[in-house]
mmCIF file of C-alpha atoms in Angstrom:
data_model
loop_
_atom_site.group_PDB
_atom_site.id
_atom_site.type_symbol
_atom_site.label_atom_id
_atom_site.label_comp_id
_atom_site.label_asym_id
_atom_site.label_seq_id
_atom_site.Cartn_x
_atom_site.Cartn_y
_atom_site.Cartn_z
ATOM 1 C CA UNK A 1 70.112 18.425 -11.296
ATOM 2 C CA UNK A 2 69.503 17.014 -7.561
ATOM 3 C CA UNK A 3 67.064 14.113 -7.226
ATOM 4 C CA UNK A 4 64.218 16.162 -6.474
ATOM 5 C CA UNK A 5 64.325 18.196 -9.781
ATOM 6 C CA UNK A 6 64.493 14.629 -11.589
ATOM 7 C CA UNK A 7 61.532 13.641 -10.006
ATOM 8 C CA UNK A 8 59.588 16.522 -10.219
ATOM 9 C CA UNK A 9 60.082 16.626 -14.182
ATOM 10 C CA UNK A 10 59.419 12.814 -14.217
ATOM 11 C CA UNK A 11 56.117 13.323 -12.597
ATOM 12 C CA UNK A 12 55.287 16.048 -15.036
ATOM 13 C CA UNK A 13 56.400 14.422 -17.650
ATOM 14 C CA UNK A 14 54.098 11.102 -16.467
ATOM 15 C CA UNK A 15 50.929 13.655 -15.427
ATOM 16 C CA UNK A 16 50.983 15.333 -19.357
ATOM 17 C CA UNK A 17 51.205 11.771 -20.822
ATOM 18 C CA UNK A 18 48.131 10.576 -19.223
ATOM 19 C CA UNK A 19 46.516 13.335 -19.869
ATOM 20 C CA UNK A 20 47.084 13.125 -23.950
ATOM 21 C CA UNK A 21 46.474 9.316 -23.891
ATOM 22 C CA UNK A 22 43.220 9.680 -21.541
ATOM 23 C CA UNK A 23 41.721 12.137 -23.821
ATOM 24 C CA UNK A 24 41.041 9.034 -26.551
ATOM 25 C CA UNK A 25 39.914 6.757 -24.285
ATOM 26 C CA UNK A 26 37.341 9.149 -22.837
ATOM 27 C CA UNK A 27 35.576 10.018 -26.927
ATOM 28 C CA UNK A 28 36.084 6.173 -27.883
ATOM 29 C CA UNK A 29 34.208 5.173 -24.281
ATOM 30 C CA UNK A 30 31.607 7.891 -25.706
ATOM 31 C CA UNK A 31 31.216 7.478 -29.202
ATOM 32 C CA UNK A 32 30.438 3.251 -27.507
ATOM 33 C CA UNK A 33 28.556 5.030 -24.438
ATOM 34 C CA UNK A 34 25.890 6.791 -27.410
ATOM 35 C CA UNK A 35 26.328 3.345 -29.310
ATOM 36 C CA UNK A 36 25.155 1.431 -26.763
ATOM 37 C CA UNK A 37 22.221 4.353 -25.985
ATOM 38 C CA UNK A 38 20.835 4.391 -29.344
ATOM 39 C CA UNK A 39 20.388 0.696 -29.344
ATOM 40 C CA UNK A 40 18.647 0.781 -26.170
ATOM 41 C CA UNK A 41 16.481 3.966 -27.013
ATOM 42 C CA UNK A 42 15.431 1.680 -29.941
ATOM 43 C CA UNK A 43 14.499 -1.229 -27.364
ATOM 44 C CA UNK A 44 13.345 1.138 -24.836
ATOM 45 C CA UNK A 45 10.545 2.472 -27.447
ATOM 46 C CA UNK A 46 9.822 -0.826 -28.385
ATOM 47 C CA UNK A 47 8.889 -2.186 -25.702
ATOM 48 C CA UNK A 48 6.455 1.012 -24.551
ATOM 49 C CA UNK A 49 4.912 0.420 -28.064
ATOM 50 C CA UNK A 50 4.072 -3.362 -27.156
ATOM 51 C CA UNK A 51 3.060 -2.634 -23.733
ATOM 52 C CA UNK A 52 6.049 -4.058 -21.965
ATOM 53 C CA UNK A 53 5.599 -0.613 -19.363
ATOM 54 C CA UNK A 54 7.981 -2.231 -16.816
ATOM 55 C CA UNK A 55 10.576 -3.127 -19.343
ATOM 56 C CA UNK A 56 10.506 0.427 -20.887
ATOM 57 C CA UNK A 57 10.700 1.828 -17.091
ATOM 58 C CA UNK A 58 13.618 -0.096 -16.277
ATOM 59 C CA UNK A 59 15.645 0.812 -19.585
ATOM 60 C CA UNK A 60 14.434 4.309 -19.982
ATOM 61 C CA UNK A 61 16.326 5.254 -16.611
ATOM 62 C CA UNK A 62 19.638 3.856 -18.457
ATOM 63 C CA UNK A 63 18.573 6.405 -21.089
ATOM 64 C CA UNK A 64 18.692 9.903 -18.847
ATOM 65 C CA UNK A 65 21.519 11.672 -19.993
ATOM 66 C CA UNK A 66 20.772 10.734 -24.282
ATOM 67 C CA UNK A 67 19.919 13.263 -26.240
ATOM 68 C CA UNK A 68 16.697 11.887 -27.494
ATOM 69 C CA UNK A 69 15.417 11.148 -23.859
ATOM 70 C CA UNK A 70 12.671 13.714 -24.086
ATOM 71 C CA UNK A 71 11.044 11.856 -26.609
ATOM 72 C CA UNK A 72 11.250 8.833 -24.323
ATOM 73 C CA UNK A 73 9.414 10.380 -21.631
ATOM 74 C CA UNK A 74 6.719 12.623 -24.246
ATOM 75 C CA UNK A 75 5.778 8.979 -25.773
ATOM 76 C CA UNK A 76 5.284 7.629 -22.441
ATOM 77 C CA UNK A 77 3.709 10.559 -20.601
ATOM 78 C CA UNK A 78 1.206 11.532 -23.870
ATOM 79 C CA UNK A 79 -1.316 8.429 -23.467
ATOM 80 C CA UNK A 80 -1.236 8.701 -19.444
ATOM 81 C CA UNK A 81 -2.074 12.300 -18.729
ATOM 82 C CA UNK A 82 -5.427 11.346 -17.580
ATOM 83 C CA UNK A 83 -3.494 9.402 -14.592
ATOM 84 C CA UNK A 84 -0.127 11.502 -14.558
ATOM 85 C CA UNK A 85 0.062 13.921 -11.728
ATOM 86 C CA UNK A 86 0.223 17.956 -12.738
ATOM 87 C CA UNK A 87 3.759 18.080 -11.107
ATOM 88 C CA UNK A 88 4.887 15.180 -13.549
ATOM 89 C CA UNK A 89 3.307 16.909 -16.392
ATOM 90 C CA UNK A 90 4.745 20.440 -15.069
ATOM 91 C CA UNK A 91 8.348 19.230 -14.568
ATOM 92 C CA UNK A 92 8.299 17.776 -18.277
ATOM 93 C CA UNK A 93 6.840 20.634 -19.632
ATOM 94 C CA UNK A 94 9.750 22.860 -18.206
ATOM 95 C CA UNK A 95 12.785 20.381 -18.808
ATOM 96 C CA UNK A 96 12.191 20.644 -22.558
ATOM 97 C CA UNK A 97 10.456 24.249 -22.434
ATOM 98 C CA UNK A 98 12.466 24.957 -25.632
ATOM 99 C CA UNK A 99 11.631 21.611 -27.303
ATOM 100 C CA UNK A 100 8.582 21.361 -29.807
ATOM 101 C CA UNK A 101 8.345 18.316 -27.505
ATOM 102 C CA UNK A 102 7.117 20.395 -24.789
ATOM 103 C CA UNK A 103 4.495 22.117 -26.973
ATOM 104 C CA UNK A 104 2.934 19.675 -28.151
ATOM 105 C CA UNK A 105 2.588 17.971 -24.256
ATOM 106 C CA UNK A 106 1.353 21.412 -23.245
ATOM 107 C CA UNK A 107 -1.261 20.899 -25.693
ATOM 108 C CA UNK A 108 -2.265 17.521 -25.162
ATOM 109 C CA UNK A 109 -2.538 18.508 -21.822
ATOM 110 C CA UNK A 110 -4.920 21.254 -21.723
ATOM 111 C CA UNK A 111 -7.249 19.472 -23.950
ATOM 112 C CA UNK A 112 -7.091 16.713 -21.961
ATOM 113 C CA UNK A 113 -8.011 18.761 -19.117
ATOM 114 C CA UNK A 114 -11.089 20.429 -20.584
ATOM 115 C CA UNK A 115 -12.437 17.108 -21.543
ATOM 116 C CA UNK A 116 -11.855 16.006 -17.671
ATOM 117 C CA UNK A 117 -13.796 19.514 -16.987
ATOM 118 C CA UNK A 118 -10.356 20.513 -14.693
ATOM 119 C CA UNK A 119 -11.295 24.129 -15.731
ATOM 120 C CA UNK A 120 -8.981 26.018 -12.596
ATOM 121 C CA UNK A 121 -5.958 24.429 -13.731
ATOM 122 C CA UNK A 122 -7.218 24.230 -17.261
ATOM 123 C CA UNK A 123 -7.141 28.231 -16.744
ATOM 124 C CA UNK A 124 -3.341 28.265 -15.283
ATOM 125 C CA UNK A 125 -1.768 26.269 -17.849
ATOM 126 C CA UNK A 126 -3.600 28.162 -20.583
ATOM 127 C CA UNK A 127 -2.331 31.572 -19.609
ATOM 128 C CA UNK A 128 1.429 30.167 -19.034
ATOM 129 C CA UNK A 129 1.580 28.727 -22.579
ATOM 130 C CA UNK A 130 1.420 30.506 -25.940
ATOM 131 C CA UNK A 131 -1.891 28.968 -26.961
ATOM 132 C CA UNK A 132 -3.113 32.599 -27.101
ATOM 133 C CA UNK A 133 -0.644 33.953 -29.414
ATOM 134 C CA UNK A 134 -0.877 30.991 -31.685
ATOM 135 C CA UNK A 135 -4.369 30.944 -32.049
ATOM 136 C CA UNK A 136 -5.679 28.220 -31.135
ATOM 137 C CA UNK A 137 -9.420 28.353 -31.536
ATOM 138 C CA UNK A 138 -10.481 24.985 -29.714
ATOM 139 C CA UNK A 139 -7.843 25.799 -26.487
ATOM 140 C CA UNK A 140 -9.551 29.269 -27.281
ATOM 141 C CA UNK A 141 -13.437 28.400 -26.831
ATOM 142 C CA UNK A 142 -12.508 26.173 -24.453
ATOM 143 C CA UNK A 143 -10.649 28.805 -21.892
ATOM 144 C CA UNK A 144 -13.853 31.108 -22.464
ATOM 145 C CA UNK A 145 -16.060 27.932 -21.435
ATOM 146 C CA UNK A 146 -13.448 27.902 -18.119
ATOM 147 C CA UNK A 147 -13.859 31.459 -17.102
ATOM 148 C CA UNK A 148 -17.367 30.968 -17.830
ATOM 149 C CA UNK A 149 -17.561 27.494 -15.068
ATOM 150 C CA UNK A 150 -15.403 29.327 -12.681
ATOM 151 C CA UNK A 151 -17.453 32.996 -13.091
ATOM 152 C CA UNK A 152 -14.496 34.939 -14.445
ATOM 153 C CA UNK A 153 -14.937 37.928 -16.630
#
């Protein structure tokens, strides 16, 4: 075997090793990565339930990529959609689109824009969600109330 052939299997030898003993290191720096989340998810919605908004803004960004961020941003975005813009509201609604999370938002929403009298969007956001096919009576008399303001038939 010349030289190069020796270190060419060395260096495969060395690359396949690293590999194998990387692949622990990466799930135990997880398993403490989502150890270290849940904790702070905890402090996170502590501190929106006291009040501490700044405190909850400043972990919550930590919090992006856990699981349970959704619920994060639905418990902070649910009492503030009287002062949260429609493209905040919009771009929540369609992260989680297939999270119950999002429903319920969607909900909140629209009733909280009939009560504001926002019938135009009240209209747009009705007719995107499933309000119609669940049934909703209230959402229901209220989007006949909308067509109603804005003189739809």
């Amino acid at each position: 075997m010349s030289n190069r052939q020796v270190y060419l299997t060395l260096f495969i030898v060395l690359v396949i090793s690293l590999a194998t003993i990387s692949e622990p290191v990466v799930a135990l720096e997880n398993r403490i990565s989502l150890s270290q989340q849940r904790k702070d998810f905890v402090a996170a919605r502590d501190a929106l339930t006291n009040g501490r908004v700044e405190t909850f803004k400043r972990m919550s960004r930590w919090l992006e990529s856990y699981p349970l961020y959704g619920y994060l941003r639905y418990d902070y975005l649910s009492p503030r959609l009287h002062r949260t813009t429609d493209v905040e509201i919009r771009e929540f609604i369609s992260t989680y689109a297939d999270s119950s999370i999002s429903h319920r938002l969607h909900n909140k929403w629209l009733f909280n824009l009939a009560r504001r009298k926002r019938w135009g969007t009240f209209l747009e956001e009705y007719n995107k969600g499933e309000n119609k096919e669940k049934g909703n009576v209230k959402l229901y008399c209220y989007s006949l109330q909308a067509r109603l303001k804005l003189k739809l038939s």
